[in-house]
PDB file of C-alpha atoms in Angstrom:
ATOM      1  CA  MET A   1    -200.283 -57.618   1.527  1.00  0.00           C
ATOM      2  CA  GLY A   2    -201.252 -54.153   2.305  1.00  0.00           C
ATOM      3  CA  LYS A   3    -203.232 -52.501   4.762  1.00  0.00           C
ATOM      4  CA  GLN A   4    -206.307 -53.432   5.479  1.00  0.00           C
ATOM      5  CA  LYS A   5    -209.731 -50.882   6.667  1.00  0.00           C
ATOM      6  CA  GLU A   6    -212.359 -52.546   9.079  1.00  0.00           C
ATOM      7  CA  ALA A   7    -212.427 -56.157   7.813  1.00  0.00           C
ATOM      8  CA  GLY A   8    -208.795 -56.318   8.796  1.00  0.00           C
ATOM      9  CA  GLY A   9    -209.000 -57.019  12.206  1.00  0.00           C
ATOM     10  CA  LEU A  10    -210.922 -60.321  11.513  1.00  0.00           C
ATOM     11  CA  ARG A  11    -209.404 -61.578   8.959  1.00  0.00           C
ATOM     12  CA  SER A  12    -206.544 -61.628  10.038  1.00  0.00           C
ATOM     13  CA  PHE A  13    -208.012 -63.387  12.957  1.00  0.00           C
ATOM     14  CA  VAL A  14    -208.628 -66.205  10.631  1.00  0.00           C
ATOM     15  CA  ALA A  15    -206.380 -66.346   8.239  1.00  0.00           C
ATOM     16  CA  GLY A  16    -203.827 -66.522  11.474  1.00  0.00           C
ATOM     17  CA  GLY A  17    -205.661 -69.405  12.998  1.00  0.00           C
ATOM     18  CA  PHE A  18    -204.581 -71.210   9.785  1.00  0.00           C
ATOM     19  CA  GLY A  19    -200.641 -69.672   9.632  1.00  0.00           C
ATOM     20  CA  GLY A  20    -201.264 -71.546  13.250  1.00  0.00           C
ATOM     21  CA  VAL A  21    -202.304 -74.659  11.769  1.00  0.00           C
ATOM     22  CA  CYS A  22    -199.505 -74.719   9.079  1.00  0.00           C
ATOM     23  CA  THR A  23    -196.806 -74.278  11.741  1.00  0.00           C
ATOM     24  CA  VAL A  24    -197.759 -76.878  13.653  1.00  0.00           C
ATOM     25  CA  VAL A  25    -198.182 -79.458  11.880  1.00  0.00           C
ATOM     26  CA  SER A  26    -194.876 -78.984  10.319  1.00  0.00           C
ATOM     27  CA  GLY A  27    -193.062 -77.845  13.185  1.00  0.00           C
ATOM     28  CA  GLN A  28    -193.836 -79.979  15.767  1.00  0.00           C
ATOM     29  CA  PRO A  29    -191.319 -82.879  15.555  1.00  0.00           C
ATOM     30  CA  PHE A  30    -188.720 -80.354  15.900  1.00  0.00           C
ATOM     31  CA  ASP A  31    -190.532 -79.320  19.533  1.00  0.00           C
ATOM     32  CA  THR A  32    -190.845 -82.315  20.845  1.00  0.00           C
ATOM     33  CA  ILE A  33    -186.935 -82.867  20.524  1.00  0.00           C
ATOM     34  CA  LYS A  34    -186.449 -79.117  21.802  1.00  0.00           C
ATOM     35  CA  VAL A  35    -188.004 -79.493  24.495  1.00  0.00           C
ATOM     36  CA  ARG A  36    -186.258 -82.822  25.611  1.00  0.00           C
ATOM     37  CA  MET A  37    -182.807 -81.013  24.980  1.00  0.00           C
ATOM     38  CA  GLN A  38    -183.744 -78.487  26.968  1.00  0.00           C
ATOM     39  CA  ASN A  39    -185.371 -80.090  29.814  1.00  0.00           C
ATOM     40  CA  GLN A  40    -182.240 -83.009  29.629  1.00  0.00           C
ATOM     41  CA  THR A  41    -179.833 -82.001  33.459  1.00  0.00           C
ATOM     42  CA  GLY A  42    -176.289 -82.225  32.089  1.00  0.00           C
ATOM     43  CA  GLY A  43    -176.214 -83.510  29.324  1.00  0.00           C
ATOM     44  CA  ALA A  44    -176.594 -87.355  30.739  1.00  0.00           C
ATOM     45  CA  LEU A  45    -179.306 -88.448  28.128  1.00  0.00           C
ATOM     46  CA  TYR A  46    -178.702 -87.287  24.636  1.00  0.00           C
ATOM     47  CA  LYS A  47    -175.757 -85.955  23.289  1.00  0.00           C
ATOM     48  CA  SER A  48    -177.186 -83.991  20.267  1.00  0.00           C
ATOM     49  CA  THR A  49    -180.236 -83.202  18.849  1.00  0.00           C
ATOM     50  CA  TRP A  50    -179.963 -86.199  16.526  1.00  0.00           C
ATOM     51  CA  ASP A  51    -178.640 -88.017  19.191  1.00  0.00           C
ATOM     52  CA  CYS A  52    -181.690 -87.261  20.865  1.00  0.00           C
ATOM     53  CA  THR A  53    -184.442 -87.971  17.706  1.00  0.00           C
ATOM     54  CA  VAL A  54    -182.962 -91.554  17.209  1.00  0.00           C
ATOM     55  CA  LYS A  55    -183.418 -91.941  20.712  1.00  0.00           C
ATOM     56  CA  THR A  56    -186.543 -91.566  20.741  1.00  0.00           C
ATOM     57  CA  VAL A  57    -187.706 -92.758  17.173  1.00  0.00           C
ATOM     58  CA  LYS A  58    -185.804 -95.321  17.877  1.00  0.00           C
ATOM     59  CA  ASN A  59    -187.241 -96.156  21.904  1.00  0.00           C
ATOM     60  CA  GLU A  60    -190.843 -94.819  21.165  1.00  0.00           C
ATOM     61  CA  GLY A  61    -191.231 -94.692  17.454  1.00  0.00           C
ATOM     62  CA  PHE A  62    -192.320 -92.266  15.039  1.00  0.00           C
ATOM     63  CA  PHE A  63    -195.400 -91.041  15.726  1.00  0.00           C
ATOM     64  CA  ALA A  64    -193.525 -89.600  19.775  1.00  0.00           C
ATOM     65  CA  LEU A  65    -192.232 -87.275  17.533  1.00  0.00           C
ATOM     66  CA  TYR A  66    -195.450 -85.884  17.846  1.00  0.00           C
ATOM     67  CA  LYS A  67    -196.464 -86.640  21.260  1.00  0.00           C
ATOM     68  CA  GLY A  68    -197.975 -83.645  22.564  1.00  0.00           C
ATOM     69  CA  MET A  69    -199.396 -81.946  19.313  1.00  0.00           C
ATOM     70  CA  SER A  70    -203.582 -82.597  20.182  1.00  0.00           C
ATOM     71  CA  ALA A  71    -203.003 -79.526  22.922  1.00  0.00           C
ATOM     72  CA  PRO A  72    -201.222 -77.015  20.582  1.00  0.00           C
ATOM     73  CA  LEU A  73    -203.588 -77.868  17.837  1.00  0.00           C
ATOM     74  CA  VAL A  74    -206.814 -77.329  19.572  1.00  0.00           C
ATOM     75  CA  GLY A  75    -205.473 -74.292  20.628  1.00  0.00           C
ATOM     76  CA  VAL A  76    -203.030 -73.096  17.954  1.00  0.00           C
ATOM     77  CA  VAL A  77    -206.026 -71.626  16.429  1.00  0.00           C
ATOM     78  CA  PRO A  78    -207.143 -69.552  18.825  1.00  0.00           C
ATOM     79  CA  ILE A  79    -204.009 -68.313  20.089  1.00  0.00           C
ATOM     80  CA  PHE A  80    -202.477 -67.706  16.584  1.00  0.00           C
ATOM     81  CA  ALA A  81    -205.660 -65.497  15.663  1.00  0.00           C
ATOM     82  CA  VAL A  82    -205.520 -63.847  19.006  1.00  0.00           C
ATOM     83  CA  ASN A  83    -201.745 -62.982  18.249  1.00  0.00           C
ATOM     84  CA  PHE A  84    -202.469 -61.643  14.702  1.00  0.00           C
ATOM     85  CA  LEU A  85    -205.654 -60.536  15.758  1.00  0.00           C
ATOM     86  CA  GLY A  86    -203.621 -57.984  18.582  1.00  0.00           C
ATOM     87  CA  TYR A  87    -201.221 -57.483  15.757  1.00  0.00           C
ATOM     88  CA  SER A  88    -203.913 -55.651  13.405  1.00  0.00           C
ATOM     89  CA  HIS A  89    -205.123 -54.042  16.588  1.00  0.00           C
ATOM     90  CA  GLY A  90    -201.392 -53.376  17.169  1.00  0.00           C
ATOM     91  CA  LYS A  91    -201.243 -51.194  13.345  1.00  0.00           C
ATOM     92  CA  SER A  92    -204.618 -49.681  14.199  1.00  0.00           C
ATOM     93  CA  LEU A  93    -203.240 -47.652  17.600  1.00  0.00           C
ATOM     94  CA  GLN A  94    -200.941 -46.296  15.263  1.00  0.00           C
ATOM     95  CA  LEU A  95    -202.739 -45.464  12.330  1.00  0.00           C
ATOM     96  CA  MET A  96    -205.447 -43.992  14.176  1.00  0.00           C
ATOM     97  CA  GLY A  97    -207.193 -43.368  10.707  1.00  0.00           C
ATOM     98  CA  LYS A  98    -204.636 -42.388   8.548  1.00  0.00           C
ATOM     99  CA  THR A  99    -205.106 -44.324   5.678  1.00  0.00           C
ATOM    100  CA  ASP A 100    -202.261 -42.441   3.654  1.00  0.00           C
ATOM    101  CA  GLN A 101    -199.938 -44.039   6.158  1.00  0.00           C
ATOM    102  CA  HIS A 102    -197.188 -46.631   6.066  1.00  0.00           C
ATOM    103  CA  LEU A 103    -196.185 -48.201   8.741  1.00  0.00           C
ATOM    104  CA  SER A 104    -191.921 -49.161   9.269  1.00  0.00           C
ATOM    105  CA  PRO A 105    -190.461 -52.176  10.350  1.00  0.00           C
ATOM    106  CA  LEU A 106    -190.541 -51.551  14.058  1.00  0.00           C
ATOM    107  CA  GLN A 107    -193.817 -49.571  13.509  1.00  0.00           C
ATOM    108  CA  HIS A 108    -194.481 -53.537  12.658  1.00  0.00           C
ATOM    109  CA  GLY A 109    -192.946 -54.509  15.564  1.00  0.00           C
ATOM    110  CA  LEU A 110    -194.694 -52.371  18.124  1.00  0.00           C
ATOM    111  CA  ALA A 111    -197.958 -54.412  16.632  1.00  0.00           C
ATOM    112  CA  GLY A 112    -196.556 -57.331  16.810  1.00  0.00           C
ATOM    113  CA  SER A 113    -195.439 -56.985  20.793  1.00  0.00           C
ATOM    114  CA  LEU A 114    -199.220 -56.021  21.223  1.00  0.00           C
ATOM    115  CA  GLY A 115    -200.245 -59.506  19.301  1.00  0.00           C
ATOM    116  CA  GLY A 116    -197.769 -61.351  21.407  1.00  0.00           C
ATOM    117  CA  LEU A 117    -199.613 -60.043  25.072  1.00  0.00           C
ATOM    118  CA  TYR A 118    -203.282 -61.065  23.399  1.00  0.00           C
ATOM    119  CA  MET A 119    -201.711 -64.532  23.034  1.00  0.00           C
ATOM    120  CA  THR A 120    -200.072 -64.873  26.499  1.00  0.00           C
ATOM    121  CA  PHE A 121    -202.476 -65.996  28.482  1.00  0.00           C
ATOM    122  CA  LEU A 122    -204.054 -68.612  26.277  1.00  0.00           C
ATOM    123  CA  ILE A 123    -200.510 -70.335  25.542  1.00  0.00           C
ATOM    124  CA  ALA A 124    -198.998 -70.210  28.889  1.00  0.00           C
ATOM    125  CA  PRO A 125    -201.633 -73.081  29.832  1.00  0.00           C
ATOM    126  CA  GLY A 126    -201.517 -75.156  26.880  1.00  0.00           C
ATOM    127  CA  GLU A 127    -197.770 -75.160  26.201  1.00  0.00           C
ATOM    128  CA  ARG A 128    -197.230 -76.673  30.289  1.00  0.00           C
ATOM    129  CA  ILE A 129    -199.676 -79.396  29.385  1.00  0.00           C
ATOM    130  CA  LYS A 130    -197.315 -79.980  25.993  1.00  0.00           C
ATOM    131  CA  CYS A 131    -194.385 -79.718  27.922  1.00  0.00           C
ATOM    132  CA  LEU A 132    -195.063 -82.212  30.406  1.00  0.00           C
ATOM    133  CA  LEU A 133    -196.838 -85.103  27.840  1.00  0.00           C
ATOM    134  CA  GLN A 134    -193.313 -84.614  25.891  1.00  0.00           C
ATOM    135  CA  ILE A 135    -190.998 -85.063  28.397  1.00  0.00           C
ATOM    136  CA  GLN A 136    -192.246 -88.573  29.436  1.00  0.00           C
ATOM    137  CA  THR A 137    -190.187 -91.177  27.355  1.00  0.00           C
ATOM    138  CA  THR A 138    -190.076 -94.788  28.737  1.00  0.00           C
ATOM    139  CA  GLY A 139    -191.756 -96.271  31.034  1.00  0.00           C
ATOM    140  CA  LYS A 140    -195.168 -95.785  32.509  1.00  0.00           C
ATOM    141  CA  PRO A 141    -196.502 -92.261  31.435  1.00  0.00           C
ATOM    142  CA  LYS A 142    -197.760 -90.015  34.631  1.00  0.00           C
ATOM    143  CA  TYR A 143    -200.205 -88.335  32.078  1.00  0.00           C
ATOM    144  CA  SER A 144    -202.665 -90.844  29.550  1.00  0.00           C
ATOM    145  CA  GLY A 145    -203.456 -87.300  28.187  1.00  0.00           C
ATOM    146  CA  PRO A 146    -204.010 -83.397  27.689  1.00  0.00           C
ATOM    147  CA  MET A 147    -207.427 -83.807  29.888  1.00  0.00           C
ATOM    148  CA  ASP A 148    -205.444 -85.771  32.414  1.00  0.00           C
ATOM    149  CA  VAL A 149    -203.089 -83.557  32.987  1.00  0.00           C
ATOM    150  CA  ILE A 150    -205.588 -80.209  33.376  1.00  0.00           C
ATOM    151  CA  LYS A 151    -207.182 -83.113  36.049  1.00  0.00           C
ATOM    152  CA  GLN A 152    -204.053 -83.445  38.034  1.00  0.00           C
ATOM    153  CA  SER A 153    -202.760 -80.213  37.948  1.00  0.00           C
ATOM    154  CA  TYR A 154    -205.955 -78.706  39.263  1.00  0.00           C
ATOM    155  CA  LYS A 155    -205.611 -81.147  42.043  1.00  0.00           C
ATOM    156  CA  GLU A 156    -202.070 -80.113  43.375  1.00  0.00           C
ATOM    157  CA  GLY A 157    -202.593 -76.625  43.082  1.00  0.00           C
ATOM    158  CA  GLY A 158    -206.037 -75.558  41.222  1.00  0.00           C
ATOM    159  CA  MET A 159    -205.715 -72.835  38.353  1.00  0.00           C
ATOM    160  CA  ARG A 160    -202.242 -71.608  39.852  1.00  0.00           C
ATOM    161  CA  THR A 161    -200.384 -74.882  39.353  1.00  0.00           C
ATOM    162  CA  ILE A 162    -202.289 -75.181  35.705  1.00  0.00           C
ATOM    163  CA  MET A 163    -201.385 -71.405  34.948  1.00  0.00           C
ATOM    164  CA  ARG A 164    -197.415 -71.936  35.829  1.00  0.00           C
ATOM    165  CA  GLY A 165    -195.147 -69.417  33.508  1.00  0.00           C
ATOM    166  CA  THR A 166    -197.686 -66.815  32.843  1.00  0.00           C
ATOM    167  CA  ALA A 167    -195.331 -64.210  33.568  1.00  0.00           C
ATOM    168  CA  ILE A 168    -192.312 -65.790  31.941  1.00  0.00           C
ATOM    169  CA  THR A 169    -194.303 -66.616  28.946  1.00  0.00           C
ATOM    170  CA  ALA A 170    -195.258 -62.725  28.210  1.00  0.00           C
ATOM    171  CA  PHE A 171    -191.525 -61.558  28.963  1.00  0.00           C
ATOM    172  CA  ARG A 172    -190.801 -64.305  26.110  1.00  0.00           C
ATOM    173  CA  ASP A 173    -193.435 -64.017  24.486  1.00  0.00           C
ATOM    174  CA  MET A 174    -193.634 -59.286  23.805  1.00  0.00           C
ATOM    175  CA  PRO A 175    -190.743 -59.123  22.452  1.00  0.00           C
ATOM    176  CA  ALA A 176    -190.502 -62.304  20.830  1.00  0.00           C
ATOM    177  CA  SER A 177    -193.615 -61.562  18.268  1.00  0.00           C
ATOM    178  CA  GLY A 178    -192.408 -57.536  17.882  1.00  0.00           C
ATOM    179  CA  CYS A 179    -188.985 -59.017  16.112  1.00  0.00           C
ATOM    180  CA  TYR A 180    -191.086 -61.730  13.973  1.00  0.00           C
ATOM    181  CA  PHE A 181    -193.629 -59.146  12.874  1.00  0.00           C
ATOM    182  CA  ALA A 182    -190.490 -56.326  12.521  1.00  0.00           C
ATOM    183  CA  MET A 183    -188.181 -58.431  10.241  1.00  0.00           C
ATOM    184  CA  TYR A 184    -191.023 -60.393   8.932  1.00  0.00           C
ATOM    185  CA  GLU A 185    -192.210 -56.680   7.087  1.00  0.00           C
ATOM    186  CA  ALA A 186    -188.240 -55.365   6.991  1.00  0.00           C
ATOM    187  CA  SER A 187    -187.493 -59.029   4.506  1.00  0.00           C
ATOM    188  CA  LYS A 188    -190.556 -57.878   2.896  1.00  0.00           C
ATOM    189  CA  GLN A 189    -189.609 -54.705   2.270  1.00  0.00           C
ATOM    190  CA  LEU A 190    -186.283 -55.727   1.148  1.00  0.00           C
ATOM    191  CA  PHE A 191    -188.002 -58.410  -1.210  1.00  0.00           C
ATOM    192  CA  LYS A 192    -189.997 -55.428  -3.116  1.00  0.00           C
ATOM    193  CA  LYS A 193    -187.293 -52.907  -3.412  1.00  0.00           C
ATOM    194  CA  SER A 194    -184.348 -55.399  -4.766  1.00  0.00           C
ATOM    195  CA  SER A 195    -187.132 -57.015  -7.073  1.00  0.00           C
ATOM    196  CA  GLY A 196    -189.219 -53.700  -8.311  1.00  0.00           C
ATOM    197  CA  SER A 197    -192.103 -54.789  -7.850  1.00  0.00           C
ATOM    198  CA  GLU A 198    -194.583 -54.383  -5.190  1.00  0.00           C
ATOM    199  CA  ASP A 199    -196.503 -57.604  -5.947  1.00  0.00           C
ATOM    200  CA  LEU A 200    -194.591 -60.675  -3.881  1.00  0.00           C
ATOM    201  CA  LYS A 201    -193.662 -64.100  -5.182  1.00  0.00           C
ATOM    202  CA  PHE A 202    -194.001 -67.126  -2.962  1.00  0.00           C
ATOM    203  CA  TRP A 203    -190.840 -68.050  -2.035  1.00  0.00           C
ATOM    204  CA  HIS A 204    -190.898 -64.226  -0.782  1.00  0.00           C
ATOM    205  CA  VAL A 205    -193.102 -65.165   1.658  1.00  0.00           C
ATOM    206  CA  LEU A 206    -191.824 -68.362   2.481  1.00  0.00           C
ATOM    207  CA  ALA A 207    -188.144 -66.289   3.100  1.00  0.00           C
ATOM    208  CA  ALA A 208    -190.159 -63.186   4.360  1.00  0.00           C
ATOM    209  CA  GLY A 209    -191.747 -66.130   7.066  1.00  0.00           C
ATOM    210  CA  GLY A 210    -188.260 -67.762   8.204  1.00  0.00           C
ATOM    211  CA  PHE A 211    -186.637 -65.019   8.740  1.00  0.00           C
ATOM    212  CA  ALA A 212    -189.156 -63.827  11.168  1.00  0.00           C
ATOM    213  CA  GLY A 213    -188.811 -67.229  12.113  1.00  0.00           C
ATOM    214  CA  TRP A 214    -185.074 -66.783  13.178  1.00  0.00           C
ATOM    215  CA  ALA A 215    -185.713 -63.293  14.540  1.00  0.00           C
ATOM    216  CA  ASN A 216    -188.401 -64.442  16.908  1.00  0.00           C
ATOM    217  CA  TRP A 217    -186.283 -66.529  18.260  1.00  0.00           C
ATOM    218  CA  ALA A 218    -183.229 -64.727  18.690  1.00  0.00           C
ATOM    219  CA  TRP A 219    -185.042 -63.303  21.376  1.00  0.00           C
ATOM    220  CA  ALA A 220    -187.019 -66.744  22.846  1.00  0.00           C
ATOM    221  CA  ILE A 221    -184.766 -68.947  23.462  1.00  0.00           C
ATOM    222  CA  ALA A 222    -183.203 -68.304  26.323  1.00  0.00           C
ATOM    223  CA  PRO A 223    -186.595 -67.527  28.882  1.00  0.00           C
ATOM    224  CA  ASP A 224    -188.042 -70.737  26.842  1.00  0.00           C
ATOM    225  CA  VAL A 225    -185.207 -72.501  27.849  1.00  0.00           C
ATOM    226  CA  VAL A 226    -186.085 -71.249  31.521  1.00  0.00           C
ATOM    227  CA  LYS A 227    -189.884 -71.176  30.981  1.00  0.00           C
ATOM    228  CA  THR A 228    -189.606 -75.034  30.133  1.00  0.00           C
ATOM    229  CA  ARG A 229    -187.678 -75.390  33.246  1.00  0.00           C
ATOM    230  CA  TYR A 230    -189.806 -74.071  35.298  1.00  0.00           C
ATOM    231  CA  GLN A 231    -193.473 -75.225  34.167  1.00  0.00           C
ATOM    232  CA  THR A 232    -191.771 -78.845  33.813  1.00  0.00           C
ATOM    233  CA  ALA A 233    -190.303 -78.552  37.808  1.00  0.00           C
ATOM    234  CA  PRO A 234    -192.124 -80.871  40.635  1.00  0.00           C
ATOM    235  CA  GLU A 235    -194.131 -78.971  42.747  1.00  0.00           C
ATOM    236  CA  GLY A 236    -192.464 -75.976  44.937  1.00  0.00           C
ATOM    237  CA  MET A 237    -188.692 -77.126  43.454  1.00  0.00           C
ATOM    238  CA  TYR A 238    -188.640 -73.265  42.046  1.00  0.00           C
ATOM    239  CA  LYS A 239    -190.399 -70.047  43.986  1.00  0.00           C
ATOM    240  CA  ASN A 240    -190.990 -68.524  40.252  1.00  0.00           C
ATOM    241  CA  ALA A 241    -189.439 -68.271  37.374  1.00  0.00           C
ATOM    242  CA  VAL A 242    -186.436 -65.996  38.197  1.00  0.00           C
ATOM    243  CA  SER A 243    -185.351 -68.467  40.260  1.00  0.00           C
ATOM    244  CA  VAL A 244    -184.823 -71.180  38.023  1.00  0.00           C
ATOM    245  CA  VAL A 245    -181.697 -68.425  36.373  1.00  0.00           C
ATOM    246  CA  PRO A 246    -179.196 -69.309  39.125  1.00  0.00           C
ATOM    247  CA  GLU A 247    -179.572 -72.715  39.389  1.00  0.00           C
ATOM    248  CA  LEU A 248    -179.290 -72.884  35.443  1.00  0.00           C
ATOM    249  CA  TYR A 249    -176.328 -71.344  35.394  1.00  0.00           C
ATOM    250  CA  ARG A 250    -174.555 -72.851  38.416  1.00  0.00           C
ATOM    251  CA  THR A 251    -175.084 -75.868  36.820  1.00  0.00           C
ATOM    252  CA  GLU A 252    -174.711 -74.890  33.790  1.00  0.00           C
ATOM    253  CA  GLY A 253    -173.299 -72.556  32.449  1.00  0.00           C
ATOM    254  CA  PHE A 254    -174.023 -69.822  29.937  1.00  0.00           C
ATOM    255  CA  ARG A 255    -174.747 -72.644  27.238  1.00  0.00           C
ATOM    256  CA  GLY A 256    -177.287 -73.698  28.922  1.00  0.00           C
ATOM    257  CA  PHE A 257    -179.798 -70.526  28.481  1.00  0.00           C
ATOM    258  CA  PHE A 258    -179.382 -71.942  25.085  1.00  0.00           C
ATOM    259  CA  LYS A 259    -180.281 -75.279  24.872  1.00  0.00           C
ATOM    260  CA  GLY A 260    -182.586 -76.825  22.140  1.00  0.00           C
ATOM    261  CA  LEU A 261    -181.570 -74.285  19.727  1.00  0.00           C
ATOM    262  CA  ALA A 262    -180.090 -76.339  16.809  1.00  0.00           C
ATOM    263  CA  PRO A 263    -183.770 -78.424  16.974  1.00  0.00           C
ATOM    264  CA  ILE A 264    -185.318 -74.853  17.198  1.00  0.00           C
ATOM    265  CA  ALA A 265    -183.556 -73.212  14.401  1.00  0.00           C
ATOM    266  CA  LEU A 266    -184.194 -75.722  11.950  1.00  0.00           C
ATOM    267  CA  ARG A 267    -187.865 -75.596  12.737  1.00  0.00           C
ATOM    268  CA  ALA A 268    -187.782 -72.078  12.674  1.00  0.00           C
ATOM    269  CA  TRP A 269    -187.380 -71.239   9.051  1.00  0.00           C
ATOM    270  CA  PRO A 270    -190.047 -74.416   8.004  1.00  0.00           C
ATOM    271  CA  ALA A 271    -192.451 -73.718  10.518  1.00  0.00           C
ATOM    272  CA  ASN A 272    -192.735 -69.902   9.700  1.00  0.00           C
ATOM    273  CA  ALA A 273    -192.332 -70.154   6.326  1.00  0.00           C
ATOM    274  CA  CYS A 274    -195.238 -72.195   6.373  1.00  0.00           C
ATOM    275  CA  CYS A 275    -197.377 -70.072   8.384  1.00  0.00           C
ATOM    276  CA  MET A 276    -196.677 -66.620   7.197  1.00  0.00           C
ATOM    277  CA  MET A 277    -197.817 -68.328   3.915  1.00  0.00           C
ATOM    278  CA  GLY A 278    -201.074 -69.287   5.270  1.00  0.00           C
ATOM    279  CA  TYR A 279    -201.654 -66.139   6.451  1.00  0.00           C
ATOM    280  CA  GLU A 280    -201.351 -64.840   3.348  1.00  0.00           C
ATOM    281  CA  LEU A 281    -202.933 -67.835   1.354  1.00  0.00           C
ATOM    282  CA  ALA A 282    -206.065 -67.370   3.852  1.00  0.00           C
ATOM    283  CA  LEU A 283    -206.135 -63.383   3.073  1.00  0.00           C
ATOM    284  CA  LYS A 284    -205.829 -63.735  -0.296  1.00  0.00           C
ATOM    285  CA  ALA A 285    -208.867 -66.648  -0.171  1.00  0.00           C
ATOM    286  CA  MET A 286    -210.795 -64.118   2.068  1.00  0.00           C
ATOM    287  CA  ASN A 287    -210.893 -61.203  -0.232  1.00  0.00           C
ATOM    288  CA  TYR A 288    -211.262 -62.977  -3.222  1.00  0.00           C
ATOM    289  CA  VAL A 289    -214.613 -64.796  -1.829  1.00  0.00           C
ATOM    290  CA  SER A 290    -215.689 -60.951  -0.525  1.00  0.00           C
ATOM    291  CA  PRO A 291    -213.464 -58.315  -1.705  1.00  0.00           C
ATOM    292  CA  LEU A 292    -212.200 -55.466  -0.065  1.00  0.00           C
ATOM    293  CA  GLU A 293    -210.091 -52.992  -0.842  1.00  0.00           C
ATOM    294  CA  GLU A 294    -206.586 -52.795   0.503  1.00  0.00           C
ATOM    295  CA  TYR A 295    -205.319 -49.482   0.836  1.00  0.00           C
TER     296      TYR A 295
END
């Protein structure tokens, strides 16, 4: 898609929300496995990604892979919408009304970082709720659902407890979102150059979205492990997210920061391919209903 005029921000907001729904539905099982792999200490519960998957389905049923999906599904529309809105604002700030200028992949990355900042304050509490639900395995669960997590967390420490992990989430998402949009734009430009056409095929969009997802997690994996440990730890165990780092390195070494990499890599391609395809299709649908000249 090309650069859009004034309505670009609004349309990006709507299209980003639809792309986010596509992401969650396609990627939730991988995310559940990722969180469980990251939360275990010393590899005591699961030997591998496949072992975690098999034990989860065997002990809790297939739909256990979708545990905690209601929180991100409800929250994903505003989160992704705000991310794409920030991305649109980031592009507009760099263009400053220059309609004949084309942004480089690096500039798209800078714009994406703004989108990462926008969504941090929405995604941090949602992911804390999701993680606390996902680490519940067998036995009587502590939380009955997302609202119960909010209620109990608020009783334990107020809004600060609910918002635990906001700083590490920003550290993860701002650079990661920048990598995401930079890679997506670079991939699209490569496909356009190789095909000799400005029109992208559907598989070009899927592939570009997949590459973007991998670029996102190339940065985000280590901060995500730290965030998961911090957000799921008992109150008072860690002073802040930074204090997780030496403890994690001491007990599990450098490899501990890359726990869950396999399910992340497996999830990132289809989830982000679906996200960008949903985003592009939503933009085309809106343009079909209400044509908007693009430049």
